[in-house]
Amino acid sequence: MDSKNGFQYSMSGFIDYTPCFGEYDLVWTICGCFIFIGTLISYQPQNAAILISRSNYGINPFMIFITNLGQGLVFFNIIALHASDFAGLFMRKTGDPHHNLKVLSTFLTVCNMAMDWYTYKFVYVLNFIFIDQEPRLKRGTKSIQREKFFSRFFYGISILIEMIVFAVYMLIGTQIGFQSKAMRKFAQVCSVLSACCFAIQYLPQMFTTCSLKDRGSYSLVTLGILLFGTMINFAFMFFGQGEDWTTILPVGVTIIEQLILFVICVYFMIVKKRNKIIELGKSNPSFDSIADAQAFESNNNSTNSSEKVNVEVDEDSPKDSEYHSQDTSSDSSHLPINNNTHKYT
């Protein structure tokens, strides 16, 4: 944490910023490193879900915008409070064998928040590219056009806001001072705004999930990793780093929002699966109970995943040949052959 060391506390022109890197706790330092790695991989399931389906169905664009904005404001809050730390990054205290560990421990909060903001950018870009355009029962053409407009609009507005905030940060730092009261007031404003963003960031996604009664392409794995990681990060910043309350507040608000959304997603997953089993039971009157239908559904899924249809064709076979799948219940079909060996699955 920035210990307010700087030119106003110095008696000479050569300023030693190394006192900014105080004592460190090895356990919390290791914990912070794991948070960094977890942050790096936390959004990958969400990226994969969008890329595989090539659709952002079920993901609210306003939630993406608010989340990205809140993460950016937290990042600016941190760099505004750690001006001396950045200056001391280019200095080394002689005779201190633990200097590098102290630097690492001090900058873990900055690195974790920067990584969180950076990795979420990929989700933001993918949500902008893969806009779902397929009409659905509870999502007509007007809704699709509205989401397409807001996805592009929020993307442009986000870039503009980030440039404005960065310009204000540089203006205060160069004209008034990076350790001035104005800079700390700027950090507090960023913290309050980010807390407001995090307080409402998941509300649009909750509304979308409840209206669709389906999580769509929204990754529950990513949300679970984020919830667990955010809790650890909160403990790390509060107990391990002793960060300012303005930095910790948005993280605490985020935990509450993520927990509520996680419960909503799990609830609709259970309801969807139960409804599917009930429909299966209605279509098969032979089932005496829901448990029988559930057992049949589980067995049917495992059977379908294990079955494969393989067809091998000899090189001298005629162009139009008859092939039989390994599944004895299916009918034979005539397929054109161009290669020596083909497999149909």
mmCIF file of N, CA and C in Angstrom, residues 86-165:
data_model
loop_
_atom_site.group_PDB
_atom_site.id
_atom_site.type_symbol
_atom_site.label_atom_id
_atom_site.label_comp_id
_atom_site.label_asym_id
_atom_site.label_seq_id
_atom_site.Cartn_x
_atom_site.Cartn_y
_atom_site.Cartn_z
ATOM 1 N N PHE A 86 4.724 2.958 -7.793
ATOM 2 C CA PHE A 86 5.180 2.909 -9.182
ATOM 3 C C PHE A 86 6.523 3.609 -9.347
ATOM 4 N N ALA A 87 6.739 4.685 -8.584
ATOM 5 C CA ALA A 87 8.037 5.364 -8.645
ATOM 6 C C ALA A 87 9.136 4.484 -8.066
ATOM 7 N N GLY A 88 8.834 3.777 -6.980
ATOM 8 C CA GLY A 88 9.827 2.908 -6.356
ATOM 9 C C GLY A 88 10.077 1.627 -7.112
ATOM 10 N N LEU A 89 9.257 1.347 -8.116
ATOM 11 C CA LEU A 89 9.438 0.129 -8.905
ATOM 12 C C LEU A 89 10.780 0.113 -9.625
ATOM 13 N N PHE A 90 11.306 1.296 -9.908
ATOM 14 C CA PHE A 90 12.572 1.400 -10.643
ATOM 15 C C PHE A 90 13.772 1.557 -9.705
ATOM 16 N N MET A 91 13.555 1.363 -8.415
ATOM 17 C CA MET A 91 14.627 1.470 -7.433
ATOM 18 C C MET A 91 14.815 0.140 -6.719
ATOM 19 N N ARG A 92 15.982 -0.046 -6.173
ATOM 20 C CA ARG A 92 16.268 -1.265 -5.416
ATOM 21 C C ARG A 92 17.006 -0.899 -4.135
ATOM 22 N N LYS A 93 16.555 -1.455 -3.034
ATOM 23 C CA LYS A 93 17.173 -1.188 -1.747
ATOM 24 C C LYS A 93 18.349 -2.135 -1.548
ATOM 25 N N THR A 94 19.531 -1.565 -1.448
ATOM 26 C CA THR A 94 20.737 -2.386 -1.289
ATOM 27 C C THR A 94 20.757 -3.064 0.075
ATOM 28 N N GLY A 95 21.262 -4.273 0.073
ATOM 29 C CA GLY A 95 21.381 -5.015 1.320
ATOM 30 C C GLY A 95 20.094 -5.643 1.806
ATOM 31 N N ASP A 96 19.062 -5.635 0.984
ATOM 32 C CA ASP A 96 17.787 -6.243 1.370
ATOM 33 C C ASP A 96 17.526 -7.449 0.471
ATOM 34 N N PRO A 97 17.755 -8.666 0.951
ATOM 35 C CA PRO A 97 17.576 -9.855 0.104
ATOM 36 C C PRO A 97 16.120 -10.142 -0.235
ATOM 37 N N HIS A 98 15.196 -9.534 0.503
ATOM 38 C CA HIS A 98 13.772 -9.780 0.268
ATOM 39 C C HIS A 98 13.106 -8.645 -0.516
ATOM 40 N N HIS A 99 13.907 -7.800 -1.155
ATOM 41 C CA HIS A 99 13.341 -6.646 -1.851
ATOM 42 C C HIS A 99 12.376 -7.071 -2.955
ATOM 43 N N ASN A 100 12.764 -8.053 -3.759
ATOM 44 C CA ASN A 100 11.914 -8.479 -4.875
ATOM 45 C C ASN A 100 10.578 -9.038 -4.389
ATOM 46 N N LEU A 101 10.612 -9.790 -3.295
ATOM 47 C CA LEU A 101 9.372 -10.327 -2.745
ATOM 48 C C LEU A 101 8.471 -9.212 -2.211
ATOM 49 N N LYS A 102 9.079 -8.189 -1.630
ATOM 50 C CA LYS A 102 8.299 -7.052 -1.139
ATOM 51 C C LYS A 102 7.630 -6.310 -2.290
ATOM 52 N N VAL A 103 8.366 -6.150 -3.391
ATOM 53 C CA VAL A 103 7.799 -5.492 -4.572
ATOM 54 C C VAL A 103 6.644 -6.321 -5.128
ATOM 55 N N LEU A 104 6.855 -7.630 -5.228
ATOM 56 C CA LEU A 104 5.804 -8.518 -5.736
ATOM 57 C C LEU A 104 4.567 -8.461 -4.861
ATOM 58 N N SER A 105 4.757 -8.514 -3.555
ATOM 59 C CA SER A 105 3.628 -8.478 -2.632
ATOM 60 C C SER A 105 2.858 -7.168 -2.738
ATOM 61 N N THR A 106 3.592 -6.071 -2.904
ATOM 62 C CA THR A 106 2.947 -4.760 -2.991
ATOM 63 C C THR A 106 2.118 -4.620 -4.252
ATOM 64 N N PHE A 107 2.612 -5.149 -5.360
ATOM 65 C CA PHE A 107 1.952 -4.949 -6.653
ATOM 66 C C PHE A 107 0.957 -6.050 -7.006
ATOM 67 N N LEU A 108 0.741 -7.001 -6.117
ATOM 68 C CA LEU A 108 -0.194 -8.076 -6.438
ATOM 69 C C LEU A 108 -1.616 -7.559 -6.635
ATOM 70 N N THR A 109 -2.031 -6.613 -5.814
ATOM 71 C CA THR A 109 -3.373 -6.055 -5.970
ATOM 72 C C THR A 109 -3.517 -5.365 -7.314
ATOM 73 N N VAL A 110 -2.510 -4.584 -7.688
ATOM 74 C CA VAL A 110 -2.539 -3.896 -8.982
ATOM 75 C C VAL A 110 -2.593 -4.912 -10.117
ATOM 76 N N CYS A 111 -1.750 -5.932 -10.033
ATOM 77 C CA CYS A 111 -1.694 -6.947 -11.096
ATOM 78 C C CYS A 111 -2.999 -7.728 -11.189
ATOM 79 N N ASN A 112 -3.577 -8.080 -10.054
ATOM 80 C CA ASN A 112 -4.819 -8.856 -10.070
ATOM 81 C C ASN A 112 -5.973 -8.069 -10.675
ATOM 82 N N MET A 113 -6.098 -6.809 -10.296
ATOM 83 C CA MET A 113 -7.181 -5.995 -10.834
ATOM 84 C C MET A 113 -6.963 -5.670 -12.307
ATOM 85 N N ALA A 114 -5.712 -5.444 -12.685
ATOM 86 C CA ALA A 114 -5.416 -5.192 -14.093
ATOM 87 C C ALA A 114 -5.718 -6.429 -14.938
ATOM 88 N N MET A 115 -5.352 -7.612 -14.436
ATOM 89 C CA MET A 115 -5.633 -8.855 -15.154
ATOM 90 C C MET A 115 -7.134 -9.108 -15.249
ATOM 91 N N ASP A 116 -7.866 -8.797 -14.193
ATOM 92 C CA ASP A 116 -9.316 -8.970 -14.204
ATOM 93 C C ASP A 116 -9.958 -8.100 -15.281
ATOM 94 N N TRP A 117 -9.508 -6.870 -15.367
ATOM 95 C CA TRP A 117 -10.036 -5.937 -16.370
ATOM 96 C C TRP A 117 -9.634 -6.369 -17.772
ATOM 97 N N TYR A 118 -8.395 -6.794 -17.928
ATOM 98 C CA TYR A 118 -7.877 -7.161 -19.250
ATOM 99 C C TYR A 118 -8.543 -8.428 -19.783
ATOM 100 N N THR A 119 -8.645 -9.469 -18.961
ATOM 101 C CA THR A 119 -9.221 -10.725 -19.440
ATOM 102 C C THR A 119 -10.704 -10.580 -19.761
ATOM 103 N N TYR A 120 -11.398 -9.692 -19.048
ATOM 104 C CA TYR A 120 -12.821 -9.501 -19.337
ATOM 105 C C TYR A 120 -13.031 -8.790 -20.667
ATOM 106 N N LYS A 121 -12.017 -8.118 -21.153
ATOM 107 C CA LYS A 121 -12.118 -7.447 -22.446
ATOM 108 C C LYS A 121 -12.435 -8.441 -23.561
ATOM 109 N N PHE A 122 -11.922 -9.672 -23.447
ATOM 110 C CA PHE A 122 -12.179 -10.677 -24.474
ATOM 111 C C PHE A 122 -13.664 -11.047 -24.499
ATOM 112 N N VAL A 123 -14.278 -11.176 -23.322
ATOM 113 C CA VAL A 123 -15.715 -11.434 -23.257
ATOM 114 C C VAL A 123 -16.475 -10.273 -23.884
ATOM 115 N N TYR A 124 -16.011 -9.074 -23.622
ATOM 116 C CA TYR A 124 -16.649 -7.870 -24.146
ATOM 117 C C TYR A 124 -16.597 -7.838 -25.674
ATOM 118 N N VAL A 125 -15.444 -8.173 -26.235
ATOM 119 C CA VAL A 125 -15.284 -8.169 -27.689
ATOM 120 C C VAL A 125 -16.103 -9.290 -28.330
ATOM 121 N N LEU A 126 -16.080 -10.483 -27.740
ATOM 122 C CA LEU A 126 -16.844 -11.608 -28.289
ATOM 123 C C LEU A 126 -18.343 -11.331 -28.238
ATOM 124 N N ASN A 127 -18.796 -10.676 -27.184
ATOM 125 C CA ASN A 127 -20.205 -10.308 -27.096
ATOM 126 C C ASN A 127 -20.578 -9.309 -28.179
ATOM 127 N N PHE A 128 -19.638 -8.492 -28.587
ATOM 128 C CA PHE A 128 -19.856 -7.515 -29.656
ATOM 129 C C PHE A 128 -19.882 -8.196 -31.029
ATOM 130 N N ILE A 129 -19.063 -9.234 -31.207
ATOM 131 C CA ILE A 129 -18.949 -9.903 -32.512
ATOM 132 C C ILE A 129 -20.082 -10.903 -32.739
ATOM 133 N N PHE A 130 -20.287 -11.798 -31.768
ATOM 134 C CA PHE A 130 -21.248 -12.893 -31.949
ATOM 135 C C PHE A 130 -22.604 -12.513 -31.351
ATOM 136 N N ILE A 131 -23.291 -11.606 -32.014
ATOM 137 C CA ILE A 131 -24.621 -11.190 -31.577
ATOM 138 C C ILE A 131 -25.643 -12.213 -32.069
ATOM 139 N N ASP A 132 -26.414 -12.771 -31.156
ATOM 140 C CA ASP A 132 -27.398 -13.793 -31.522
ATOM 141 C C ASP A 132 -28.521 -13.159 -32.337
ATOM 142 N N GLN A 133 -28.777 -13.702 -33.533
ATOM 143 C CA GLN A 133 -29.787 -13.155 -34.432
ATOM 144 C C GLN A 133 -30.873 -14.170 -34.768
ATOM 145 N N GLU A 134 -30.981 -15.216 -33.987
ATOM 146 C CA GLU A 134 -31.999 -16.238 -34.236
ATOM 147 C C GLU A 134 -33.259 -15.932 -33.436
ATOM 148 N N PRO A 135 -34.405 -15.746 -34.124
ATOM 149 C CA PRO A 135 -35.660 -15.489 -33.400
ATOM 150 C C PRO A 135 -36.029 -16.679 -32.519
ATOM 151 N N ARG A 136 -36.498 -16.368 -31.322
ATOM 152 C CA ARG A 136 -36.893 -17.412 -30.382
ATOM 153 C C ARG A 136 -38.268 -17.103 -29.821
ATOM 154 N N LEU A 137 -38.769 -18.027 -29.014
ATOM 155 C CA LEU A 137 -40.131 -17.899 -28.510
ATOM 156 C C LEU A 137 -40.325 -16.617 -27.709
ATOM 157 N N LYS A 138 -39.355 -16.291 -26.854
ATOM 158 C CA LYS A 138 -39.465 -15.097 -26.011
ATOM 159 C C LYS A 138 -38.512 -13.998 -26.454
ATOM 160 N N ARG A 139 -38.123 -14.048 -27.710
ATOM 161 C CA ARG A 139 -37.163 -13.055 -28.212
ATOM 162 C C ARG A 139 -37.398 -12.862 -29.704
ATOM 163 N N GLY A 140 -38.191 -11.844 -30.046
ATOM 164 C CA GLY A 140 -38.556 -11.602 -31.430
ATOM 165 C C GLY A 140 -37.535 -10.760 -32.173
ATOM 166 N N THR A 141 -37.927 -10.331 -33.385
ATOM 167 C CA THR A 141 -37.026 -9.553 -34.240
ATOM 168 C C THR A 141 -36.693 -8.201 -33.622
ATOM 169 N N LYS A 142 -37.678 -7.568 -32.986
ATOM 170 C CA LYS A 142 -37.427 -6.265 -32.371
ATOM 171 C C LYS A 142 -36.411 -6.373 -31.234
ATOM 172 N N SER A 143 -36.517 -7.406 -30.462
ATOM 173 C CA SER A 143 -35.558 -7.607 -29.369
ATOM 174 C C SER A 143 -34.154 -7.840 -29.904
ATOM 175 N N ILE A 144 -34.058 -8.570 -31.013
ATOM 176 C CA ILE A 144 -32.750 -8.829 -31.621
ATOM 177 C C ILE A 144 -32.122 -7.534 -32.113
ATOM 178 N N GLN A 145 -32.909 -6.707 -32.799
ATOM 179 C CA GLN A 145 -32.391 -5.435 -33.299
ATOM 180 C C GLN A 145 -32.001 -4.509 -32.156
ATOM 181 N N ARG A 146 -32.778 -4.539 -31.081
ATOM 182 C CA ARG A 146 -32.462 -3.695 -29.931
ATOM 183 C C ARG A 146 -31.160 -4.136 -29.274
ATOM 184 N N GLU A 147 -30.971 -5.439 -29.110
ATOM 185 C CA GLU A 147 -29.734 -5.944 -28.515
ATOM 186 C C GLU A 147 -28.532 -5.665 -29.405
ATOM 187 N N LYS A 148 -28.717 -5.770 -30.719
ATOM 188 C CA LYS A 148 -27.620 -5.487 -31.644
ATOM 189 C C LYS A 148 -27.193 -4.027 -31.528
ATOM 190 N N PHE A 149 -28.172 -3.131 -31.433
ATOM 191 C CA PHE A 149 -27.855 -1.703 -31.304
ATOM 192 C C PHE A 149 -27.132 -1.412 -29.992
ATOM 193 N N PHE A 150 -27.669 -1.931 -28.889
ATOM 194 C CA PHE A 150 -27.075 -1.642 -27.589
ATOM 195 C C PHE A 150 -25.700 -2.282 -27.432
ATOM 196 N N SER A 151 -25.468 -3.441 -28.029
ATOM 197 C CA SER A 151 -24.146 -4.070 -27.952
ATOM 198 C C SER A 151 -23.093 -3.174 -28.583
ATOM 199 N N ARG A 152 -23.401 -2.619 -29.732
ATOM 200 C CA ARG A 152 -22.454 -1.746 -30.423
ATOM 201 C C ARG A 152 -22.365 -0.379 -29.749
ATOM 202 N N PHE A 153 -23.500 0.120 -29.268
ATOM 203 C CA PHE A 153 -23.519 1.427 -28.611
ATOM 204 C C PHE A 153 -22.699 1.403 -27.327
ATOM 205 N N PHE A 154 -22.917 0.405 -26.484
ATOM 206 C CA PHE A 154 -22.186 0.298 -25.220
ATOM 207 C C PHE A 154 -20.698 0.079 -25.448
ATOM 208 N N TYR A 155 -20.362 -0.635 -26.515
ATOM 209 C CA TYR A 155 -18.945 -0.871 -26.813
ATOM 210 C C TYR A 155 -18.235 0.452 -27.105
ATOM 211 N N GLY A 156 -18.858 1.299 -27.914
ATOM 212 C CA GLY A 156 -18.264 2.600 -28.227
ATOM 213 C C GLY A 156 -18.221 3.520 -27.025
ATOM 214 N N ILE A 157 -19.309 3.544 -26.242
ATOM 215 C CA ILE A 157 -19.363 4.390 -25.054
ATOM 216 C C ILE A 157 -18.304 3.977 -24.039
ATOM 217 N N SER A 158 -18.076 2.681 -23.908
ATOM 218 C CA SER A 158 -17.077 2.187 -22.952
ATOM 219 C C SER A 158 -15.685 2.707 -23.282
ATOM 220 N N ILE A 159 -15.318 2.643 -24.552
ATOM 221 C CA ILE A 159 -14.001 3.148 -24.965
ATOM 222 C C ILE A 159 -13.889 4.641 -24.680
ATOM 223 N N LEU A 160 -14.948 5.386 -24.962
ATOM 224 C CA LEU A 160 -14.940 6.834 -24.736
ATOM 225 C C LEU A 160 -14.786 7.160 -23.249
ATOM 226 N N ILE A 161 -15.507 6.461 -22.385
ATOM 227 C CA ILE A 161 -15.426 6.713 -20.944
ATOM 228 C C ILE A 161 -14.031 6.403 -20.412
ATOM 229 N N GLU A 162 -13.450 5.302 -20.856
ATOM 230 C CA GLU A 162 -12.106 4.938 -20.406
ATOM 231 C C GLU A 162 -11.083 6.001 -20.801
ATOM 232 N N MET A 163 -11.210 6.550 -21.998
ATOM 233 C CA MET A 163 -10.290 7.600 -22.441
ATOM 234 C C MET A 163 -10.466 8.866 -21.613
ATOM 235 N N ILE A 164 -11.703 9.203 -21.270
ATOM 236 C CA ILE A 164 -11.964 10.405 -20.474
ATOM 237 C C ILE A 164 -11.397 10.250 -19.059
ATOM 238 N N VAL A 165 -11.636 9.098 -18.435
ATOM 239 C CA VAL A 165 -11.132 8.861 -17.076
ATOM 240 C C VAL A 165 -9.610 8.888 -17.055
#
